[in-house]
CSV table of N, CA, C and O in Angstrom, one decimal:
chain,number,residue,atom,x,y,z
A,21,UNK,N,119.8,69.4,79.0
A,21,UNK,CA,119.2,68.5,79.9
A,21,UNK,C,120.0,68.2,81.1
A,21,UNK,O,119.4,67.4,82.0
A,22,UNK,N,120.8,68.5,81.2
A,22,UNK,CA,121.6,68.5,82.6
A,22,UNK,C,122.6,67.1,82.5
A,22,UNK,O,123.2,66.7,83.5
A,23,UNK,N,122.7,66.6,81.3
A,23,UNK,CA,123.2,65.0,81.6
A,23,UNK,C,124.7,65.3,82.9
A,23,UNK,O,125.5,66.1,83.3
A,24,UNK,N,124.2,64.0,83.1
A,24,UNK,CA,125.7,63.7,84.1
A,24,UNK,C,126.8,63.1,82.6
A,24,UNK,O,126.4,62.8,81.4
A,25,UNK,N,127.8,63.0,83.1
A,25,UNK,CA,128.9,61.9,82.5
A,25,UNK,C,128.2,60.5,82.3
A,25,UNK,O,127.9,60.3,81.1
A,26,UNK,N,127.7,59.5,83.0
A,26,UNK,CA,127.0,58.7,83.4
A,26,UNK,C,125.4,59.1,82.4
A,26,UNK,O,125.2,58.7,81.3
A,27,UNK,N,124.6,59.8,82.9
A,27,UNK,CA,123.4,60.0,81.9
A,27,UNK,C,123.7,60.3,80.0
A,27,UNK,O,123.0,60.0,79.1
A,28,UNK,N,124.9,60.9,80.2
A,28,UNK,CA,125.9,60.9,78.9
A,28,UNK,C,126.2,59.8,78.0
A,28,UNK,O,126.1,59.8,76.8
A,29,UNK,N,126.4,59.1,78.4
A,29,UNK,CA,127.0,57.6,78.3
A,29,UNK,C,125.6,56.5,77.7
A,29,UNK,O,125.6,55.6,76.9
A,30,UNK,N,124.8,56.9,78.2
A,30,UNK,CA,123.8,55.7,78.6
A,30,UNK,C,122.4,56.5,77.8
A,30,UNK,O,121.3,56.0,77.6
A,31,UNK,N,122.7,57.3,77.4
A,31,UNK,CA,122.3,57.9,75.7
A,31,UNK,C,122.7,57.8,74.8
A,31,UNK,O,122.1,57.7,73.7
A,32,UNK,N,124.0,57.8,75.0
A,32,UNK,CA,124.7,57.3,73.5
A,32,UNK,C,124.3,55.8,73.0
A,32,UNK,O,123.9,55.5,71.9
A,33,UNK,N,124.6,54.7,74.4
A,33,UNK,CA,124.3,53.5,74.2
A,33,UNK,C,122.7,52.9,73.6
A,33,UNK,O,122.4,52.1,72.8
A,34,UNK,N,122.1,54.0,74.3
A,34,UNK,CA,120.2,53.7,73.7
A,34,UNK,C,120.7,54.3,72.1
A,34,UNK,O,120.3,53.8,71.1
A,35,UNK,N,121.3,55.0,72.1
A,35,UNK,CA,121.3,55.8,70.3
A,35,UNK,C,121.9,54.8,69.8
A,35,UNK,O,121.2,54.2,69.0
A,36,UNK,N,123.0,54.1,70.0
A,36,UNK,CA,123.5,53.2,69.5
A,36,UNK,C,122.9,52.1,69.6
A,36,UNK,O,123.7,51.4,68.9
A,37,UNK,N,122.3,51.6,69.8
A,37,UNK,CA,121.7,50.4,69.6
A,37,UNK,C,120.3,50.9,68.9
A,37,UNK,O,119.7,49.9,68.4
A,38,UNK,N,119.7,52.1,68.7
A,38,UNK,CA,119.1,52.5,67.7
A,38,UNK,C,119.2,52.3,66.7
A,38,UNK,O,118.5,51.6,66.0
A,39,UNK,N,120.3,53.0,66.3
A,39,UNK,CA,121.1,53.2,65.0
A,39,UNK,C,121.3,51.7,64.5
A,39,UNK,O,121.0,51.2,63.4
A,40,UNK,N,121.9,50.9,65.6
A,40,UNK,CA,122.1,48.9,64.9
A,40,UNK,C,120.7,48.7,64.0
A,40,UNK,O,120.3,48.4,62.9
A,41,UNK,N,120.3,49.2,65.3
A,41,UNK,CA,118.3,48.5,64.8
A,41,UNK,C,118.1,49.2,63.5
A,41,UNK,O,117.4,48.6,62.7
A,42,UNK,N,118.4,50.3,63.2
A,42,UNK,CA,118.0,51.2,61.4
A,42,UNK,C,118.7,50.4,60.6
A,42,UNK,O,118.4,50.4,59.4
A,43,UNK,N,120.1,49.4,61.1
A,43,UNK,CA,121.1,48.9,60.4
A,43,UNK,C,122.2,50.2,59.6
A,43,UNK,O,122.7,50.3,58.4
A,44,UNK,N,122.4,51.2,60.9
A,44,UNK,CA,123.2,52.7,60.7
A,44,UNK,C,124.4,52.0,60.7
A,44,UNK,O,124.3,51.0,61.5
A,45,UNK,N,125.7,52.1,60.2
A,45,UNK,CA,127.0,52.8,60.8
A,45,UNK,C,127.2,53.4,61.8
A,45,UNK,O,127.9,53.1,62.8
A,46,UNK,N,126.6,54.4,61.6
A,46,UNK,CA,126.7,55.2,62.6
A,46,UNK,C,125.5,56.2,63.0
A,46,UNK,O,124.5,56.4,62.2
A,47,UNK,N,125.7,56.9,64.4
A,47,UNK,CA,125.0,57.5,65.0
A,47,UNK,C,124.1,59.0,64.7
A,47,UNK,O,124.6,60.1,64.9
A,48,UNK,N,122.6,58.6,63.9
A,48,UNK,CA,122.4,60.1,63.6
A,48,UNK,C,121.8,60.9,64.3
A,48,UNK,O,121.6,60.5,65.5
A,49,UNK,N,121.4,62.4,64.0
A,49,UNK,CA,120.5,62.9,65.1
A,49,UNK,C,119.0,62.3,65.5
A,49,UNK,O,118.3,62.1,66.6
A,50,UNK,N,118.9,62.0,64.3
A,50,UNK,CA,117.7,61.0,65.1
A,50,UNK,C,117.4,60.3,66.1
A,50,UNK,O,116.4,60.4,66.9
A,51,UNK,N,118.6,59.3,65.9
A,51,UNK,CA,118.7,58.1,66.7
A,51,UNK,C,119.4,59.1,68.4
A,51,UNK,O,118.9,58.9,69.5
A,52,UNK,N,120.2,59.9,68.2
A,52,UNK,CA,120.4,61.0,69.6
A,52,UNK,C,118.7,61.5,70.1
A,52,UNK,O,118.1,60.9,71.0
A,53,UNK,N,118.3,62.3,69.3
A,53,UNK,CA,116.8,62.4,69.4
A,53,UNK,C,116.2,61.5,69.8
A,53,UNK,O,115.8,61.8,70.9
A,54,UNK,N,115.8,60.5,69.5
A,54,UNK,CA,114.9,59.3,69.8
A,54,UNK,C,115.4,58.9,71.0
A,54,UNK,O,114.5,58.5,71.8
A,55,UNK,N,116.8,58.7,71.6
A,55,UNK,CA,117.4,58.2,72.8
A,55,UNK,C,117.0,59.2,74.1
A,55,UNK,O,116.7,58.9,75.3
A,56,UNK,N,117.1,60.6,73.3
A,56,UNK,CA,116.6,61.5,74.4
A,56,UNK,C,115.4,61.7,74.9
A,56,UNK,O,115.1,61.9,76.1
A,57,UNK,N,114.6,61.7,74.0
A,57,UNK,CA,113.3,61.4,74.3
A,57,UNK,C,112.7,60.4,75.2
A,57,UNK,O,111.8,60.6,76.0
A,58,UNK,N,113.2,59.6,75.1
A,58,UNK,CA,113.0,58.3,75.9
A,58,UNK,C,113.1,58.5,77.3
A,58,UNK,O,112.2,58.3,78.1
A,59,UNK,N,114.7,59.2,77.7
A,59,UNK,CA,114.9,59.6,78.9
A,59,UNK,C,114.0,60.7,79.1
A,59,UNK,O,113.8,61.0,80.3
A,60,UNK,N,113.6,61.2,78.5
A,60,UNK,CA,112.8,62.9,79.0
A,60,UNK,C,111.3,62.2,79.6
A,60,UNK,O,110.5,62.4,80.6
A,61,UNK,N,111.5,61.0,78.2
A,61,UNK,CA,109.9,60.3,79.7
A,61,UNK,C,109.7,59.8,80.4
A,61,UNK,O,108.6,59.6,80.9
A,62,UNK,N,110.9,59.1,80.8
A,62,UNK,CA,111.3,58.2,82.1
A,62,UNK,C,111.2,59.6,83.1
A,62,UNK,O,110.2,59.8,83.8
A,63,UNK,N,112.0,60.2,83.0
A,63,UNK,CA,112.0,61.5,84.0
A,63,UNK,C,110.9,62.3,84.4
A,63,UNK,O,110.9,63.2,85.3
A,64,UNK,N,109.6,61.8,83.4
A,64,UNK,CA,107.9,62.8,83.5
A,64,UNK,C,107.2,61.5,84.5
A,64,UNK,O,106.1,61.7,85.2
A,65,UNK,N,108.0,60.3,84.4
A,65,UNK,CA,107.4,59.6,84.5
A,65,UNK,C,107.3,59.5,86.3
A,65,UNK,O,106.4,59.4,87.1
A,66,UNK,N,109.3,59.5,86.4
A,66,UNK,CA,109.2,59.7,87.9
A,66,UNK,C,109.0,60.6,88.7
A,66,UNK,O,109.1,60.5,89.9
A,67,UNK,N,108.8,61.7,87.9
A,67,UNK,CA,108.3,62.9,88.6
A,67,UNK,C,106.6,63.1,89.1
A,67,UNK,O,106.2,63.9,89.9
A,68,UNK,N,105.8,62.0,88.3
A,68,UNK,CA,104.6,62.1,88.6
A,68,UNK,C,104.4,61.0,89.3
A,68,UNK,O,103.3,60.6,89.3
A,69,UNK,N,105.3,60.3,89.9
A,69,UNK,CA,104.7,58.9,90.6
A,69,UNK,C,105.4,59.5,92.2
A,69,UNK,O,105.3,58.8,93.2
């Protein structure tokens, strides 16, 4: 996906506060998955406006 350092970062934080909300320890592929997705549609999103 091309992350920056910065886009890097600010996925982990959406996964991590995923993972709180499952009540995880820690961070699974899911919650990476589910973080990324998110960004993939912010990005459909400003591509079509």
């Amino acid at each position: 996906m091309r992350l920056s350092a910065r886009g890097y970062h600010r996925v982990l934080r959406v996964a991590r506060t995923l993972a709180d909300l499952d009540g995880c320890d820690r961070i699974g592929r899911l919650h990476l998955a589910e973080a990324l997705s998110y960004r993939a549609l912010a990005d459909d999103q400003r591509r079509a406006a």
